[in-house]
PDB file of C-alpha atoms in Angstrom:
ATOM      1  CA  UNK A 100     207.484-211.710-126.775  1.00 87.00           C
ATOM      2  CA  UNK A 101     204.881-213.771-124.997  1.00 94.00           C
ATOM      3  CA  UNK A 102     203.586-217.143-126.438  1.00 96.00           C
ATOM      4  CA  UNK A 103     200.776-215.642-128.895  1.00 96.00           C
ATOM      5  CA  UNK A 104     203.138-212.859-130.073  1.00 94.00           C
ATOM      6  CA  UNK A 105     205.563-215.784-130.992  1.00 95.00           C
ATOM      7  CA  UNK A 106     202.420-217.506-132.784  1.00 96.00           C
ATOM      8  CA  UNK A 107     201.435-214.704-134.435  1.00 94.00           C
ATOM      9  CA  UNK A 108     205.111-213.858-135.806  1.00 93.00           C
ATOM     10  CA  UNK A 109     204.948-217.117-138.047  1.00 95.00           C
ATOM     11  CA  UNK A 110     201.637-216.757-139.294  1.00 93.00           C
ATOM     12  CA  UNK A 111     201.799-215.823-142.968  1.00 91.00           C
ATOM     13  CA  UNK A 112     198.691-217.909-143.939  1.00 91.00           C
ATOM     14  CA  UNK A 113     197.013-215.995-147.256  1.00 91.00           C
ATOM     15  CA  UNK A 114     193.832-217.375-147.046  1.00 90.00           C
ATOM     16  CA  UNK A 115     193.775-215.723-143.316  1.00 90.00           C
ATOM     17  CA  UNK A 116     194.630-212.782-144.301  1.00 89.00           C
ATOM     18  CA  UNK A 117     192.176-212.231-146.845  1.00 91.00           C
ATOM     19  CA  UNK A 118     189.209-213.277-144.311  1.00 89.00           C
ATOM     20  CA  UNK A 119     190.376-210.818-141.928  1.00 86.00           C
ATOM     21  CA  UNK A 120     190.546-207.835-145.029  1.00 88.00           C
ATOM     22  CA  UNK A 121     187.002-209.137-146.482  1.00 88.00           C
ATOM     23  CA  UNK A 122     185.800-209.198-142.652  1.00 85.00           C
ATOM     24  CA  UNK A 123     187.653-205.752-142.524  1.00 81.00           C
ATOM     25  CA  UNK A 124     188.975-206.621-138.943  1.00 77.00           C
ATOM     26  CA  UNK A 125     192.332-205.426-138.975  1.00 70.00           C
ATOM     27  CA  UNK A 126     193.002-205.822-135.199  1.00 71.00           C
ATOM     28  CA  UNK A 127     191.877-209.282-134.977  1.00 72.00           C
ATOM     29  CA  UNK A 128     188.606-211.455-135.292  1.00 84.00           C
ATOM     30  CA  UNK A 129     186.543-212.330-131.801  1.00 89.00           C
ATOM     31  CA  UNK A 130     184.692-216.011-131.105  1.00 93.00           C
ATOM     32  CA  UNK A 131     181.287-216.165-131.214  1.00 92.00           C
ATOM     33  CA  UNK A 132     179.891-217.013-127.970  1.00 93.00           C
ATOM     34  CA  UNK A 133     178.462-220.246-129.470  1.00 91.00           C
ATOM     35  CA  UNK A 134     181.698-221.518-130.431  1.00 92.00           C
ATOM     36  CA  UNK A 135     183.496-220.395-127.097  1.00 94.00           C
ATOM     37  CA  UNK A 136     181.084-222.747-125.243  1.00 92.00           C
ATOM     38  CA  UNK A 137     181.982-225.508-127.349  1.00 90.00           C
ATOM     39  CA  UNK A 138     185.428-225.121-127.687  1.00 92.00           C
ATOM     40  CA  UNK A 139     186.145-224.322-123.642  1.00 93.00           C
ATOM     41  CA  UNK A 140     183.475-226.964-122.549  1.00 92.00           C
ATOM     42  CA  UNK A 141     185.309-229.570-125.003  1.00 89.00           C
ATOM     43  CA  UNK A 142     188.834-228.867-123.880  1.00 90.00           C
ATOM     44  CA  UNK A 143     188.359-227.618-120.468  1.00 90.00           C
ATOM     45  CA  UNK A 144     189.803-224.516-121.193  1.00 92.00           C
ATOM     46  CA  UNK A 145     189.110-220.856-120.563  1.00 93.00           C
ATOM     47  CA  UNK A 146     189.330-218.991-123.465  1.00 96.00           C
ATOM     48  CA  UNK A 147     187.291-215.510-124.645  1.00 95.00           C
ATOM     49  CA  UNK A 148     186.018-213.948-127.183  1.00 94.00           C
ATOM     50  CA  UNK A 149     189.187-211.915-128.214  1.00 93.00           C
ATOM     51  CA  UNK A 150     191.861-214.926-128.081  1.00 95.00           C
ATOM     52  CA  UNK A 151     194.226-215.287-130.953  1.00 94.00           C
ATOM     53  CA  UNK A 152     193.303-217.970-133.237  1.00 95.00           C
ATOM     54  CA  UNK A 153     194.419-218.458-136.735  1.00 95.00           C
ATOM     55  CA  UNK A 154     193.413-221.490-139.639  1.00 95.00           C
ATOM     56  CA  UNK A 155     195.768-223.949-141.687  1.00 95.00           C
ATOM     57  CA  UNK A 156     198.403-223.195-139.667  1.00 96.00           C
ATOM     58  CA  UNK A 157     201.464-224.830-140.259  1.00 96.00           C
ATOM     59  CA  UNK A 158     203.045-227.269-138.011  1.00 95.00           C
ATOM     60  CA  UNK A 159     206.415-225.877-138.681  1.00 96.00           C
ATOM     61  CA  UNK A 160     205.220-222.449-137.653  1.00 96.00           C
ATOM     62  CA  UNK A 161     204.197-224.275-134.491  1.00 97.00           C
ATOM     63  CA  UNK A 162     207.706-225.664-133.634  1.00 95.00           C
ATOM     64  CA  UNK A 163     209.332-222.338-134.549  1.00 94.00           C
ATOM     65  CA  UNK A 164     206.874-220.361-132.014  1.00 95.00           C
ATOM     66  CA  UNK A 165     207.405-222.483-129.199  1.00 96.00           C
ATOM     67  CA  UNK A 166     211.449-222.491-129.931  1.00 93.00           C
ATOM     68  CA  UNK A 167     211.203-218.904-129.812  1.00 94.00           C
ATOM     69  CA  UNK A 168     209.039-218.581-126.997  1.00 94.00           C
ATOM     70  CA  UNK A 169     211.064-220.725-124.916  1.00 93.00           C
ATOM     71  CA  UNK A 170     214.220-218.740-125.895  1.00 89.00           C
ATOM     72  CA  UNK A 171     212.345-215.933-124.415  1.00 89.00           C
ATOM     73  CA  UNK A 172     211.245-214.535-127.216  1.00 79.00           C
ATOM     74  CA  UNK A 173     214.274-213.325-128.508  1.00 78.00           C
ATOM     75  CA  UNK A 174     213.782-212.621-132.136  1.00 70.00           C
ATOM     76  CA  UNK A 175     218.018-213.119-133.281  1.00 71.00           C
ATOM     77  CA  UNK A 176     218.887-216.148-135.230  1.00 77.00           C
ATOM     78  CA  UNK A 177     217.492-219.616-134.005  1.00 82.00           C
ATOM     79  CA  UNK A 178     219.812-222.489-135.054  1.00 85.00           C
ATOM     80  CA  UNK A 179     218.947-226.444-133.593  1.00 87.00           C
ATOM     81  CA  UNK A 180     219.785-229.720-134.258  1.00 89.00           C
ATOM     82  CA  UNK A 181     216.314-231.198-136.127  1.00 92.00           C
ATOM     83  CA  UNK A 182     215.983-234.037-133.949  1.00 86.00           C
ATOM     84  CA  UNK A 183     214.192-236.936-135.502  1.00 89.00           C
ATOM     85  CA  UNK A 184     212.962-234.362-138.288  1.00 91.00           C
ATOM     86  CA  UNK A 185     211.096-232.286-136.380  1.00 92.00           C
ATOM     87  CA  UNK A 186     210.608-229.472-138.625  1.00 95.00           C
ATOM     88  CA  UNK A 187     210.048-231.350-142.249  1.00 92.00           C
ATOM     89  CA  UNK A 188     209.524-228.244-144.269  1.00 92.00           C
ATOM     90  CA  UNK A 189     206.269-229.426-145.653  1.00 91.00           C
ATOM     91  CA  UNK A 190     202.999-227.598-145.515  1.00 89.00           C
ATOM     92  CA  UNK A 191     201.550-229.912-143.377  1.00 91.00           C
ATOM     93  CA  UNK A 192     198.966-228.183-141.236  1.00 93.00           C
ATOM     94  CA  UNK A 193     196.557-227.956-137.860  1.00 93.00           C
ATOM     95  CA  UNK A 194     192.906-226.807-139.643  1.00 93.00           C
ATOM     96  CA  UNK A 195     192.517-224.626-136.330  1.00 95.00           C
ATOM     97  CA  UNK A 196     194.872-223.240-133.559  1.00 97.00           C
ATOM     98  CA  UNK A 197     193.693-220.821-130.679  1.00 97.00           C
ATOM     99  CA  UNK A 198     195.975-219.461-127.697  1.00 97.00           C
ATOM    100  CA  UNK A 199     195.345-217.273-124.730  1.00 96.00           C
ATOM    101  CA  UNK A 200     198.009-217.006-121.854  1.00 95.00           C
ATOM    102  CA  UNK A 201     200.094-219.794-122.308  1.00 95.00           C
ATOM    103  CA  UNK A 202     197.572-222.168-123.166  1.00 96.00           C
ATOM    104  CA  UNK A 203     197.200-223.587-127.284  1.00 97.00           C
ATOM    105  CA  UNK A 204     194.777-226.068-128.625  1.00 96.00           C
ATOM    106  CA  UNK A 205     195.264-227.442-132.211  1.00 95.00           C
ATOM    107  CA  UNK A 206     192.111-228.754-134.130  1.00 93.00           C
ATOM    108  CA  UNK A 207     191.652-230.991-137.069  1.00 89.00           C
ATOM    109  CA  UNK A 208     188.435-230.850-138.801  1.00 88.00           C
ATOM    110  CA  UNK A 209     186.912-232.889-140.916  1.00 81.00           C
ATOM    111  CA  UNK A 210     183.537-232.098-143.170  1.00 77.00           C
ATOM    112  CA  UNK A 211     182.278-234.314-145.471  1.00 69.00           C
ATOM    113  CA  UNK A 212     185.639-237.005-146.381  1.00 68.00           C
ATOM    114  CA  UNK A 213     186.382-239.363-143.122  1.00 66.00           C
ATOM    115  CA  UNK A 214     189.309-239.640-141.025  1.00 67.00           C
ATOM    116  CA  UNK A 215     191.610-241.841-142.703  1.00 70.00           C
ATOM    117  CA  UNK A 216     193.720-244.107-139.734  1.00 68.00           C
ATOM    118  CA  UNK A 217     196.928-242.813-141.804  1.00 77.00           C
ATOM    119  CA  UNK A 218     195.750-238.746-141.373  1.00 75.00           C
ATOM    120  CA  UNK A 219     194.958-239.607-137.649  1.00 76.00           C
ATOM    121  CA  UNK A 220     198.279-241.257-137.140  1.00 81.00           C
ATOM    122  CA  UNK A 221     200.238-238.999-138.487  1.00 83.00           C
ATOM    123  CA  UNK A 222     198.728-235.483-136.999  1.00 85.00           C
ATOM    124  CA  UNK A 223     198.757-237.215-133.289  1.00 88.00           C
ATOM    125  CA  UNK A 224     202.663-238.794-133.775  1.00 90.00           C
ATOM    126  CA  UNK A 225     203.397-235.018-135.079  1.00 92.00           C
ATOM    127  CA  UNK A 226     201.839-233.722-131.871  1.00 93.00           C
ATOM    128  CA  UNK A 227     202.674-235.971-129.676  1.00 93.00           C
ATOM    129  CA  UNK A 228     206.329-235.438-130.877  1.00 95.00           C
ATOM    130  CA  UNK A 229     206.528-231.554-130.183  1.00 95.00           C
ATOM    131  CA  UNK A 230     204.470-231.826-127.224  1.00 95.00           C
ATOM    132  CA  UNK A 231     207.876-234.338-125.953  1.00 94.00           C
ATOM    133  CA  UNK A 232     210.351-232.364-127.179  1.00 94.00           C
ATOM    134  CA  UNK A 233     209.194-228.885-125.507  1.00 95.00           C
ATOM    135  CA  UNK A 234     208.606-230.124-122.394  1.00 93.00           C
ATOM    136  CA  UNK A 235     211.315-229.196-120.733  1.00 91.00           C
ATOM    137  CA  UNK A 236     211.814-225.813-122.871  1.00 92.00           C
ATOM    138  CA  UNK A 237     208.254-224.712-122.376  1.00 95.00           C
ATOM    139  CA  UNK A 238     206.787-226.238-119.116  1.00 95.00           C
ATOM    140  CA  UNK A 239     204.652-223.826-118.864  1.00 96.00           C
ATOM    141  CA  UNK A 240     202.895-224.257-122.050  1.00 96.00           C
ATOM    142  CA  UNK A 241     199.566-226.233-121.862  1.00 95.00           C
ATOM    143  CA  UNK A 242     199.375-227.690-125.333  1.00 95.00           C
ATOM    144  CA  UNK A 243     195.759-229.835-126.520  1.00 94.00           C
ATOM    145  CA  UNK A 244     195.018-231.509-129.620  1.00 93.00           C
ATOM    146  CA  UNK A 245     191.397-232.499-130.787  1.00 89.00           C
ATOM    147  CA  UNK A 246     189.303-233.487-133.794  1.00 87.00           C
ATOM    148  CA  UNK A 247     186.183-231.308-134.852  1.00 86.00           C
ATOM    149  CA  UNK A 248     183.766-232.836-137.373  1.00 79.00           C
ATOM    150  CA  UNK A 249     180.105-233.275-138.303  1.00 73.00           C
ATOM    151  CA  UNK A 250     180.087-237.003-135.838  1.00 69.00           C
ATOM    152  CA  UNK A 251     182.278-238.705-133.206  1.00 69.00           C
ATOM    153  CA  UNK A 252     184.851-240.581-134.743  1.00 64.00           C
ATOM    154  CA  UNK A 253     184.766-244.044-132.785  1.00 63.00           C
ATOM    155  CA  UNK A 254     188.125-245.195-130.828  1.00 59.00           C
ATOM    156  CA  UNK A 255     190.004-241.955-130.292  1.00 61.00           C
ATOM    157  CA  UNK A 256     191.258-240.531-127.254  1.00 58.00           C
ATOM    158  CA  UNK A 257     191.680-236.898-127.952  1.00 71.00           C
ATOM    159  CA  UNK A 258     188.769-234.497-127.349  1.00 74.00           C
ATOM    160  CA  UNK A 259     186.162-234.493-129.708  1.00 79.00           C
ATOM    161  CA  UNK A 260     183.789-231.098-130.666  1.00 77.00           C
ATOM    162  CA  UNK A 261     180.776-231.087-132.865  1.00 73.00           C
ATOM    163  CA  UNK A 262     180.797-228.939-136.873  1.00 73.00           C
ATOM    164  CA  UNK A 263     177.722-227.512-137.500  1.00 71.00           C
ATOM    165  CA  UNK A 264     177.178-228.751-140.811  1.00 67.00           C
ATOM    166  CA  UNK A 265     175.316-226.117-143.511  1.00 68.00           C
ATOM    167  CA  UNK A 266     171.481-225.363-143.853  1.00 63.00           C
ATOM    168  CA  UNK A 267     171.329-227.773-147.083  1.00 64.00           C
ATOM    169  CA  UNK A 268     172.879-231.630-146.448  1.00 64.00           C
ATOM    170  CA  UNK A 269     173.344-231.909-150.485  1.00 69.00           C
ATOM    171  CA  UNK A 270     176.794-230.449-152.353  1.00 76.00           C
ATOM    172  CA  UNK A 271     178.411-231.039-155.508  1.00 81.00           C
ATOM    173  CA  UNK A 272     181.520-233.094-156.434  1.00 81.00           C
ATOM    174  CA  UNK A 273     183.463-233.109-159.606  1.00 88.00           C
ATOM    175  CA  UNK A 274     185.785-236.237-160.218  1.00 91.00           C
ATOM    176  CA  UNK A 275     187.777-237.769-163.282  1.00 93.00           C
ATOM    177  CA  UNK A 276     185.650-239.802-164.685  1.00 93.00           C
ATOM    178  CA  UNK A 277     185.924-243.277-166.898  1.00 92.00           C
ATOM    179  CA  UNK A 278     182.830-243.649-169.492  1.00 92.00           C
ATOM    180  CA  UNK A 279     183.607-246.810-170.333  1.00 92.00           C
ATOM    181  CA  UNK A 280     182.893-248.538-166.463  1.00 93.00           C
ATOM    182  CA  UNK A 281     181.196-245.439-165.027  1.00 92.00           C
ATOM    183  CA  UNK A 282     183.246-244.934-162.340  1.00 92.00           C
ATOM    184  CA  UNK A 283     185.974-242.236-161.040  1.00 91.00           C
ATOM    185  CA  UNK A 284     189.144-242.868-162.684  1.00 93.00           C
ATOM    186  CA  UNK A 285     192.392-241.089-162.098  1.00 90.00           C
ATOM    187  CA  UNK A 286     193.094-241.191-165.799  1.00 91.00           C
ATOM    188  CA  UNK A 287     189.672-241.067-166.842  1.00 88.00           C
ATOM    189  CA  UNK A 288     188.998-239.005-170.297  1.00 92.00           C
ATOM    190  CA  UNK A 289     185.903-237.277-168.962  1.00 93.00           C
ATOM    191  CA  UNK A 290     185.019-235.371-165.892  1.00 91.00           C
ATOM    192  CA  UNK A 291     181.454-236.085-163.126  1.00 90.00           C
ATOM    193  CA  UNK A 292     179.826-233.855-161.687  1.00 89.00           C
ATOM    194  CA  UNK A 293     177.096-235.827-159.095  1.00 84.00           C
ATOM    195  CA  UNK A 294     175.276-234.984-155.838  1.00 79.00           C
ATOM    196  CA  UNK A 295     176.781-235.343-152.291  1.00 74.00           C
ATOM    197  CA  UNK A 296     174.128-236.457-149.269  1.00 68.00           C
ATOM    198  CA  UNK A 297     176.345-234.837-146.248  1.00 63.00           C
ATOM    199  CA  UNK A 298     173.906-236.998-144.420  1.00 58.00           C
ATOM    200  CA  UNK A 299     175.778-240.063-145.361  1.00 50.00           C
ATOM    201  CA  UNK A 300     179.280-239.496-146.360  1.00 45.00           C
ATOM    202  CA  UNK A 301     182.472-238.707-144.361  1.00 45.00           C
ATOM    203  CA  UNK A 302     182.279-237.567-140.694  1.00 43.00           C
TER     204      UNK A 302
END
């Protein structure tokens, strides 16, 4: 199998699927030329319309593709030693992964909440960590991580590509709510429903 194959072969993602029924693509969905600009010209990369890409993918899936890719694809039993937990069995997930050839890119997006330094941390010490560990397994793998969100996100050093936010800038949010000091509460009795200005949250 070559690398996408291997990708593809983990990918059991629901919500995924059902895009691709609604969508009524069953071969695959293509890029729009918009996004292709922005996604080559932000990662220097040379992708097309028709390259495999797939959403919430999970990072475990990740490992196992590359394993099985650089065990040349060889679909029997995989067994290895889960060096400094490398697979975690969690559903921890990259919001956006494309491959063509044997190049990936992994994306985390953000919309309206911000980056958090913990979520940053931890998706770029996951990455860096399998990006280590194949090296020498897969060295012909070119493998990218980036953020994608609605602004730059100030003192990071991965690549960086614009969301296009919706027509509207206002949404709706429904918290737990606390009558008593008018304020979100975890164990509040009542539930919020207020106005979000995209224009000033998150990023």
């Amino acid at each position: 199998m070559n690398l996408v194959a291997c990708l593809q072969s983990f990918n059991r993602k629901e919500r995924y699927w059902v895009i691709r029924n609604i969508l009524d693509y069953p071969d695959g969905m293509e890029i729009s030329d918009s996004f292709l600009n922005v996604l080559n010209k932000g990662f220097d990369c040379e992708f097309e319309r028709n390259s495999w890409w797939a959403i919430d993918y999970h990072i475990d899936w990740l490992i196992g593709a590359l394993a099985l890719y650089g065990n040349g694809g060889d679909p029997g039993p995989i067994i290895c030693d889960n060096v400094n937990r490398l697979v975690r069995g969690s559903q921890e997930d990259f919001d956006f992964i494309v491959a063509a050839g044997n190049t990936i890119v992994v994306i985390e997006a953000k919309f309206e909440s911000p980056w958090t330094p913990k979520q940053y941390k931890s998706k770029v010490s996951r990455f860096k960590q399998i990006k280590s560990y194949f090296k020498e397994l897969c060295p012909d793998v070119k493998l990218d991580f980036g953020l994608m969100a609605r602004r730059e996100r100030n003192g990071v050093i991965v690549p960086q590509i614009e969301l296009q936010g919706p027509p509207t800038k206002w949404f709706r949010r429904i918290k737990r709510w606390d009558p008593i000091s008018g304020k979100p509460s975890k164990d509040g009795s009542h539930w919020h429903i207020s106005g979000v200005d995209l224009g000033r949250s998150g990023g």
